Coordinates of C-alpha atoms and ligand atoms in Angstrom, one line a residue:
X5 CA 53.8 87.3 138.1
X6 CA 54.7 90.4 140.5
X7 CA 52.8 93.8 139.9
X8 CA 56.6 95.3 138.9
X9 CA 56.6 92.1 136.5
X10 CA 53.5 93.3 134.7
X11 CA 54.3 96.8 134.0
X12 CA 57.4 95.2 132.5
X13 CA 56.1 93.4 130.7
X14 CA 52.7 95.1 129.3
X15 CA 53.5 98.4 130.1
X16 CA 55.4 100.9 128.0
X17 CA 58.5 101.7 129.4
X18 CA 58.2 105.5 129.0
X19 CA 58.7 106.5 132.9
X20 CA 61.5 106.1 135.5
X21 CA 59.3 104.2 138.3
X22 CA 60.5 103.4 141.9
X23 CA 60.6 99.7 143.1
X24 CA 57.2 100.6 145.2
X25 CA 53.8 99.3 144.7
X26 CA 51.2 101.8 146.2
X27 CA 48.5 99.9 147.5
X28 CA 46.3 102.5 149.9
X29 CA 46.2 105.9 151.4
X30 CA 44.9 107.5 154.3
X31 CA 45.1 111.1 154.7
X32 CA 48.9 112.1 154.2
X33 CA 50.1 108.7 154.5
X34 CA 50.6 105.9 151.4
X35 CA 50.6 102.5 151.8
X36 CA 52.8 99.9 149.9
X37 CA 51.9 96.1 149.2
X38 CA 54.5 95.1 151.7
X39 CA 52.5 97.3 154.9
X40 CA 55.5 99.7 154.8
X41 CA 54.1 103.5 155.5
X42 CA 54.8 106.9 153.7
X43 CA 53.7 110.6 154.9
X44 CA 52.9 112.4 151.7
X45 CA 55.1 115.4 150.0
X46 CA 54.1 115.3 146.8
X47 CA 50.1 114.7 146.5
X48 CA 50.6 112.4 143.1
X49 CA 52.4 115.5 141.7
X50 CA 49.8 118.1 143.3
X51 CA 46.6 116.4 142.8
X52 CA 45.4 115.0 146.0
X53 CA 44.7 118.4 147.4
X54 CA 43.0 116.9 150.0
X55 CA 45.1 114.1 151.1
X56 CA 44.4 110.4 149.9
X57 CA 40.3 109.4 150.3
X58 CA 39.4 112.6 152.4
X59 CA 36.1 112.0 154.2
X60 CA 33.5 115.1 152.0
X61 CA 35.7 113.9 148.3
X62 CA 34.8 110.5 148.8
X63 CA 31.3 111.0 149.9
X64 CA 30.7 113.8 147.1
X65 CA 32.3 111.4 144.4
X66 CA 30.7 107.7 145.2
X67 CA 27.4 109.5 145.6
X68 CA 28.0 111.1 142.1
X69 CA 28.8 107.6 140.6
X70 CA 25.9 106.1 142.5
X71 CA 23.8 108.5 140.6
X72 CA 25.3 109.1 137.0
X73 CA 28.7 108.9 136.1
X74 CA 28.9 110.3 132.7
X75 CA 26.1 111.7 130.1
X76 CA 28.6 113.2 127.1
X77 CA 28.3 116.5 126.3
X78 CA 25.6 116.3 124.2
X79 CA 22.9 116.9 127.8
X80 CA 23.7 119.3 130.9
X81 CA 24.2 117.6 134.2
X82 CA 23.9 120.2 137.7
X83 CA 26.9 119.0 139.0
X84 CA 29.2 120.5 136.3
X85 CA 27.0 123.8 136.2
X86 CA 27.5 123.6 139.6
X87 CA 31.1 123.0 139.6
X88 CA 31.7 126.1 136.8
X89 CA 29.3 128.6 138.6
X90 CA 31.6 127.8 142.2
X91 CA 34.5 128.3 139.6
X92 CA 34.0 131.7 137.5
X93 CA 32.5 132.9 141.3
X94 CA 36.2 131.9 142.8
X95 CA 38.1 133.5 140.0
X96 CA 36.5 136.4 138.4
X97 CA 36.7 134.6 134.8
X98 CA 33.4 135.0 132.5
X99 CA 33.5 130.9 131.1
X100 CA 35.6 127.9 131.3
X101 CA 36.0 124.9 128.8
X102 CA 36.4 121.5 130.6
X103 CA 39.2 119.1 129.3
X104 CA 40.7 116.0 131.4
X105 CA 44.3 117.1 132.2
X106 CA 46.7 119.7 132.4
X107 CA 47.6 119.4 128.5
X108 CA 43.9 119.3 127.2
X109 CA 43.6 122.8 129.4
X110 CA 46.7 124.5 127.6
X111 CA 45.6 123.2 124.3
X112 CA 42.4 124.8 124.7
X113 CA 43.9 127.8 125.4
X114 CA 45.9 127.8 122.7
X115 CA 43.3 127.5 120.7
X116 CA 41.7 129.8 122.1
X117 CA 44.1 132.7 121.3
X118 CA 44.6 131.3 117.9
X119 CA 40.8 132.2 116.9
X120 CA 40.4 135.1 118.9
X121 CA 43.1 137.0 116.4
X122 CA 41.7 134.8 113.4
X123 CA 38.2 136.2 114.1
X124 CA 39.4 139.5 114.5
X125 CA 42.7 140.2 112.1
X126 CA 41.6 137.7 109.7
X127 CA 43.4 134.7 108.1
X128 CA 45.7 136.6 106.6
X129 CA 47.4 138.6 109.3
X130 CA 48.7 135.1 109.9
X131 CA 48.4 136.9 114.1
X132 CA 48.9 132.8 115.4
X133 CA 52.7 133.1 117.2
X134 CA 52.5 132.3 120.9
X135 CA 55.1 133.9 123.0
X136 CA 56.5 131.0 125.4
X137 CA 59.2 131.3 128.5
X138 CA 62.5 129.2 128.1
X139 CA 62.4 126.6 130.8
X140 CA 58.2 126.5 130.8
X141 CA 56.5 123.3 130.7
X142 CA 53.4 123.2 129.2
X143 CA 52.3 119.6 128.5
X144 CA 53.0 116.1 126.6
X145 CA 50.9 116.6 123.6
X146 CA 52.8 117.6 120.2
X147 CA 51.1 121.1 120.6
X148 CA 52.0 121.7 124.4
X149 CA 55.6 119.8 123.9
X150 CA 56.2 122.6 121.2
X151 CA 55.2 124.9 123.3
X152 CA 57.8 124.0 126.4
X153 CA 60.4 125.9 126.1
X154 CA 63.0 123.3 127.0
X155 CA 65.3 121.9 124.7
X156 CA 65.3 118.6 126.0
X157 CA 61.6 117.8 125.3
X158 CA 62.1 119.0 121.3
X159 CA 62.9 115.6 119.8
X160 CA 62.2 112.6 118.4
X161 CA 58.9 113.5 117.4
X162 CA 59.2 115.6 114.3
X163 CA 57.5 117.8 113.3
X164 CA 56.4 119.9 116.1
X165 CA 53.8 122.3 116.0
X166 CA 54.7 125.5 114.4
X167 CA 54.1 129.3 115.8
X168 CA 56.0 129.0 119.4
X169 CA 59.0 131.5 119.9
X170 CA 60.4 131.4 123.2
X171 CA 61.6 134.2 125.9
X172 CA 64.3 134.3 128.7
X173 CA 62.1 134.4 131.7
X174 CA 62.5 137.7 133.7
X175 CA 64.2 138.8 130.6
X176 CA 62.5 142.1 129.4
X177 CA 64.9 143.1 126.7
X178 CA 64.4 139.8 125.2
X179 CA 60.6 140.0 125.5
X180 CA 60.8 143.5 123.6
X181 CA 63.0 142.2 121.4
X182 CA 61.0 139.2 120.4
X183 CA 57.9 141.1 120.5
X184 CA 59.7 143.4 118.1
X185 CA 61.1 140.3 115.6
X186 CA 57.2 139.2 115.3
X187 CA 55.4 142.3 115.4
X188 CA 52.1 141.9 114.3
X189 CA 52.3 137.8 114.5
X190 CA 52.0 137.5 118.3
X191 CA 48.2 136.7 119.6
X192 CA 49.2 135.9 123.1
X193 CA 52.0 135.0 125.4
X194 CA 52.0 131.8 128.0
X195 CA 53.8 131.3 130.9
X196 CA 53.6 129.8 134.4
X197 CA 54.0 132.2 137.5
X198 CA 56.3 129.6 139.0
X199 CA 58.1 127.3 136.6
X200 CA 57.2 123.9 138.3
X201 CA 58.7 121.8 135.9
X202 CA 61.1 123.5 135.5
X203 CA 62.7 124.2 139.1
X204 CA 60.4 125.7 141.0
X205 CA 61.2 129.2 140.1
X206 CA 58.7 132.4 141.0
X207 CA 58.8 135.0 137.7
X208 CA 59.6 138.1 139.0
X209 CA 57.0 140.9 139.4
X210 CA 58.2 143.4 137.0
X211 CA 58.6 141.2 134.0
X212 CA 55.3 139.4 135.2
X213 CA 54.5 143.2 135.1
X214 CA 55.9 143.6 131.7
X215 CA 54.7 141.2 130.2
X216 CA 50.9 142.5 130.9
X217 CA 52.1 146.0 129.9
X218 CA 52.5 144.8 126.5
X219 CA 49.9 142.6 125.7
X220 CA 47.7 145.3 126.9
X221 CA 48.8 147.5 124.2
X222 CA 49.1 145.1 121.2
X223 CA 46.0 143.3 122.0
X224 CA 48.0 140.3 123.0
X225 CA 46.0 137.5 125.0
X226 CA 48.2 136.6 128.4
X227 CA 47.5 133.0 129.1
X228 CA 48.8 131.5 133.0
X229 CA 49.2 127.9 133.0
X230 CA 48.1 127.5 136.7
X231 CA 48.1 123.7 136.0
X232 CA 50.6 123.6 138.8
X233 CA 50.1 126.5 140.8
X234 CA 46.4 126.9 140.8
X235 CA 43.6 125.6 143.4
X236 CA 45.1 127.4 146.3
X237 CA 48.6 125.8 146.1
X238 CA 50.8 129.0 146.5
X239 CA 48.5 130.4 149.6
X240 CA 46.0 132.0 147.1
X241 CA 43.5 130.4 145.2
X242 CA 45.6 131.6 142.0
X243 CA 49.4 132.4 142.2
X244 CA 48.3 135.1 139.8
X245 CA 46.7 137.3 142.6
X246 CA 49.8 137.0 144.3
X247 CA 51.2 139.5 141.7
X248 CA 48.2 141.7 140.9
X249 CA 47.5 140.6 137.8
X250 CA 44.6 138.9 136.2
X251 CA 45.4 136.9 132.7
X252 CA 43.0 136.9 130.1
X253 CA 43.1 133.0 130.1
X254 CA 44.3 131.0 133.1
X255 CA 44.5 126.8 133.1
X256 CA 44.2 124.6 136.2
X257 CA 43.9 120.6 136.3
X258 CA 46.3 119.1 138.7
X259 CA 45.0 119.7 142.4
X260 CA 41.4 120.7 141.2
X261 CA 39.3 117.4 141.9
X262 CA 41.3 115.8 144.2
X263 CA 42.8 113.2 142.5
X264 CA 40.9 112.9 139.3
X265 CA 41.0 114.0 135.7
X266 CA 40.6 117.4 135.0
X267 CA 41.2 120.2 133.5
X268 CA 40.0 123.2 132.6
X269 CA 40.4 126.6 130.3
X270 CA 38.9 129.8 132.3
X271 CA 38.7 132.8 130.0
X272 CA 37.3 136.4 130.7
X273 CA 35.0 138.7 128.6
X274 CA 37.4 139.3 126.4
X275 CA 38.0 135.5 124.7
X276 CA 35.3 133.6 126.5
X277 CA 33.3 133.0 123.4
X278 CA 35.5 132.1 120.9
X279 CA 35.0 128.8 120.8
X280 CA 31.6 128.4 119.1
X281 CA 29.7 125.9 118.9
X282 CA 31.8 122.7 117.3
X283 CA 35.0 124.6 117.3
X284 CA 36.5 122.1 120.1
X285 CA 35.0 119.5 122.5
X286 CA 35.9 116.4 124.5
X287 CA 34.3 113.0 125.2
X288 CA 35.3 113.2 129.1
X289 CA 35.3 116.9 129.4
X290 CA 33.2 118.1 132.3
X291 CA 32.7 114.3 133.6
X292 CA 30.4 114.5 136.9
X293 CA 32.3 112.1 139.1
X294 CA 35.3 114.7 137.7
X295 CA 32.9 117.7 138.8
X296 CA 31.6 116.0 142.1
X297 CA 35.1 115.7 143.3
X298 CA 35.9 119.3 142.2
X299 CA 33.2 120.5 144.2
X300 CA 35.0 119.2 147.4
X301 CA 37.8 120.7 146.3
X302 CA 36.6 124.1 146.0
X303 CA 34.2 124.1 149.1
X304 CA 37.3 122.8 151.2
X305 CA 39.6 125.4 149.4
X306 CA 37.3 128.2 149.5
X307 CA 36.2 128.3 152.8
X308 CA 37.2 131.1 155.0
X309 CA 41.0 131.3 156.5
X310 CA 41.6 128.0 154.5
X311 CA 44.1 129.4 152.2
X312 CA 45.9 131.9 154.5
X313 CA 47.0 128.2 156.1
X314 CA 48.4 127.1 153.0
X315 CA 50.3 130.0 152.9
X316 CA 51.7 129.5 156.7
X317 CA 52.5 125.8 156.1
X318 CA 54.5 126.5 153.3
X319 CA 56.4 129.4 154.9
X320 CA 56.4 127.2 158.4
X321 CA 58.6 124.8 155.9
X322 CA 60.7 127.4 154.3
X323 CA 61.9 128.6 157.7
X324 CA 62.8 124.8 158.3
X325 CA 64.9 124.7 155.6
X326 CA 66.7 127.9 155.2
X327 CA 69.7 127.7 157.3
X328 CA 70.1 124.1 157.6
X329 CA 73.8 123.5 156.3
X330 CA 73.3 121.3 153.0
X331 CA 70.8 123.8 152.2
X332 CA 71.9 125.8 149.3
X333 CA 68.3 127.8 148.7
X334 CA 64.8 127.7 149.1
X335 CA 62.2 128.4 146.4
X336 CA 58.7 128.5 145.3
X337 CA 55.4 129.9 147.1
X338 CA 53.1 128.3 149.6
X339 CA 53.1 124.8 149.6
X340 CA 54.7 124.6 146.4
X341 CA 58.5 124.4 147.5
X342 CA 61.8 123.4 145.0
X343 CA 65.1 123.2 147.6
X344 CA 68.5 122.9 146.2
X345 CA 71.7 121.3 147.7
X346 CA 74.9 122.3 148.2
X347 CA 76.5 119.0 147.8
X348 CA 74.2 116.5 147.9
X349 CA 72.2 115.4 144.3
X350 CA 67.8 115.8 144.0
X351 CA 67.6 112.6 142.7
X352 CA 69.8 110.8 145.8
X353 CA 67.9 112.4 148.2
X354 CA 64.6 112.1 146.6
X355 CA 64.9 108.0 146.9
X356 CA 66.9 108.3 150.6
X357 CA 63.5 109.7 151.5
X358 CA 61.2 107.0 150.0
X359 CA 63.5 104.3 151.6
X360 CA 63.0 106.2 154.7
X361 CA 59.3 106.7 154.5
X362 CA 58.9 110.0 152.9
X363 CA 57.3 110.6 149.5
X364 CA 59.2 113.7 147.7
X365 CA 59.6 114.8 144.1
X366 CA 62.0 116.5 142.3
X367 CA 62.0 119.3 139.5
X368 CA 65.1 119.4 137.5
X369 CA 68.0 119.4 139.9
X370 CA 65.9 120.4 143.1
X371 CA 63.7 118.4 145.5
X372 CA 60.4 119.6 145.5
X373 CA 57.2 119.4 147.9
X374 CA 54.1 119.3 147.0
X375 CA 52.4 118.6 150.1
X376 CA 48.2 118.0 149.8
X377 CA 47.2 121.4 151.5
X378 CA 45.5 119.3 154.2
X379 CA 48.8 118.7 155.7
X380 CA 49.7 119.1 159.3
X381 CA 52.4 120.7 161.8
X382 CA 52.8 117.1 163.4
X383 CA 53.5 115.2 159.7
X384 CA 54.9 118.4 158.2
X385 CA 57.4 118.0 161.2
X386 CA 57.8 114.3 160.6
X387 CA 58.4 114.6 157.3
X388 CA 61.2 117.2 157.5
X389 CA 62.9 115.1 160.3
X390 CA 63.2 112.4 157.6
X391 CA 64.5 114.9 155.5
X392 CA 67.1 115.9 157.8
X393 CA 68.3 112.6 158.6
X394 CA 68.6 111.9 155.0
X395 CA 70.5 115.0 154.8
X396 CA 72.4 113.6 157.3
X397 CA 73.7 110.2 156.4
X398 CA 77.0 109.8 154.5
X399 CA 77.4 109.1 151.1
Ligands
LIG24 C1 51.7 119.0 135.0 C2 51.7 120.3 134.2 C3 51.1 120.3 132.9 C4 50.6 119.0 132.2 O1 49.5 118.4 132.9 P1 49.0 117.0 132.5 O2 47.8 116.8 133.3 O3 50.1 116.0 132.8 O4 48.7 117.0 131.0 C5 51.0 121.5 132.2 N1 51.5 122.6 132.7 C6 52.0 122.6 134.0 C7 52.5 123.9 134.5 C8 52.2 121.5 134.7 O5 52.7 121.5 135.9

């Protein structure tokens, strides 16, 4: 039986796959079973930061599973003190939980804010409404699915979780006006800087601005899913800086070890001890291959001029794109990029690439790159000639 045979047959048919079996990779180029060669767009949706098997993540992580691979959460290991200390140091935040995916992190943040305004209004003040943006993605679990704010994702599954009231994004009025409609309810409000999911679209500075005005003022936590956009993916280590602010909670997972499960809750003063001791946990949290791996990450990420390259790359690509003819917009920040068509569909160009040796994604009804950050001038120039060729050919 075929690998594609398998899946079919013992697999649960819950995603849209492309007739490719991956079989290796090598920097920012994938290999399929049948030798045929890819350069790398996407990173496995933004987790190989580093590019497939970089040289320091796989020494850092087959030394760590040469030495001990996991140890529960019942003993310390170094290696994820290690990890958290690089981590708080990188970000400003006071203390992080560790979780195993993008969805773990949000749901600890959502806990989080639930039981910082249940320690401090009391049951009572029922203060447990989370303010969410229209168009946000947030997750797969029933909590985080309740929390996207897209229509599409709220079915089937009855009944979602309760306490999640959606805003236009960039839409002050309606931010007031919901604010208004639950006064008193709210404990905090959760978005992404830039809607990946969603299309690749940056918030804008004042109601990013906004946004923090309020909370300020009502005692409202402000929680940034950086699952997406965190790790140094938009030029900075957080897309937050880009705007000035700094959230009370912020989530990462995606690009932050490399490759591997992670995820993680970073809270300031403010909320970092809420979560006493067996208020949450997780079996695989704060796994030590998981932190090893991280720990690459964040010494590649962090060291000096690294991230003002991101930020080049991704405008080096922008400047690519903007006036070519089929080019309807650009959007996004650093090497996190969502391009729209004039005529031509996401999806169509998405799988000309592949067929052509180029591995792309798409985000609603744009293309989108999520290059690893290691990328270079030479394959970020091959993979745009693909592109272009693509964009090219005749339907
Ligand atoms: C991918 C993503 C998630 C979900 O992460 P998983 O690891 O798939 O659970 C949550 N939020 C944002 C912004 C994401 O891009």
């Amino acid at each position: 039986m075929s690998t594609i045979e398998k899946f079919n047959e013992h697999i649960m048919p819950s995603y849209g796959r492309f007739d490719v079996v991956m079989e290796s990779g090598e920097a920012r180029t994938a290999t399929d079973e049948n030798g045929k060669t890819y350069i790398d767009f996407g990173s496995g949706i933004g987790t190989n930061s580093l590019g497939f098997c970089n040289e320091k993540w796989v020494d850092a992580v087959c030394s760590q599973v040469k030495t001990i691979q996991h140890t529960s959460n019942y003993y310390y290991t170094k290696v994820q003190a290690d990890f958290a200390a690089t981590l708080c140091e990188a970000t400003g935040y006071s203390k992080m939980f560790f979780g195993n995916s993008g969805a773990e992190a949000n749901e600890c943040a959502i806990k989080v804010a639930r039981k910082y305004s249940f320690d401090k209004y009391g049951k009572d003040a029922q203060r447990n409404v989370i303010i969410t943006l229209v168009n946000s993605f947030h997750g797969r679990t029933l909590a985080t699915l309740s929390a996207t704010g897209q229509e599409v994702f709220h079915n089937y599954f009855f009944p979602f979780v309760e306490g999640f009231v959606n805003v236009k994004a960039n839409d002050i009025a309606d931010l007031d006006e919901k604010l208004a409609q639950y006064k008193g309810r709210v404990c905090a409000v959760m978005f992404e800087i830039v809607q990946g999911e969603g299309g690749v679209i940056a918030l804008e500075q004042e109601f990013v601005k906004a946004i923090f005005d309020r909370c300020e003022k009502e005692d409202i936590l402000t929680i940034c899913d950086e699952v997406q956009t965190g790790v140094g993916r938009t030029g900075t280590f957080l897309a937050s800086e880009q705007y000035g602010v700094k959230p009370d909670i912020t989530t990462l997972a995606k690009g932050l070890a490399g490759g591997i499960p992670i995820g993680v809750c970073l809270a300031n003063e403010k909320c970092c001890d809420v979560l006493t001791k067996g208020t949450h946990g997780s079996t695989f949290g704060g796994n030590p291959i998981c932190c090893a791996g991280g720990n690459a990450v964040l010494e590649t990420v962090l060291a000096d001029g690294f991230l003002d390259t991101v930020a080049q790359k991704g405008y080096y690509i922008w400047q690519k794109l903007i006036d070519h003819p089929e080019v309807a917009g650009v959007s996004g920040l650093g090497l996190m990029i969502g391009i729209s068509f004039k005529t031509k569909k996401a999806a169509d160009v998405c799988k000309a690439c592949l067929d052509n040796g180029l591995l792309v994604l798409t985000a609603k009804e744009k293309l989108r790159f999520l290059p690893p950050l290691t990328i270079t001038y030479e394959e970020i120039d091959k993979g745009l000639e693909i592109l272009m060729k693509v964009l090219e050919e005749k339907e």
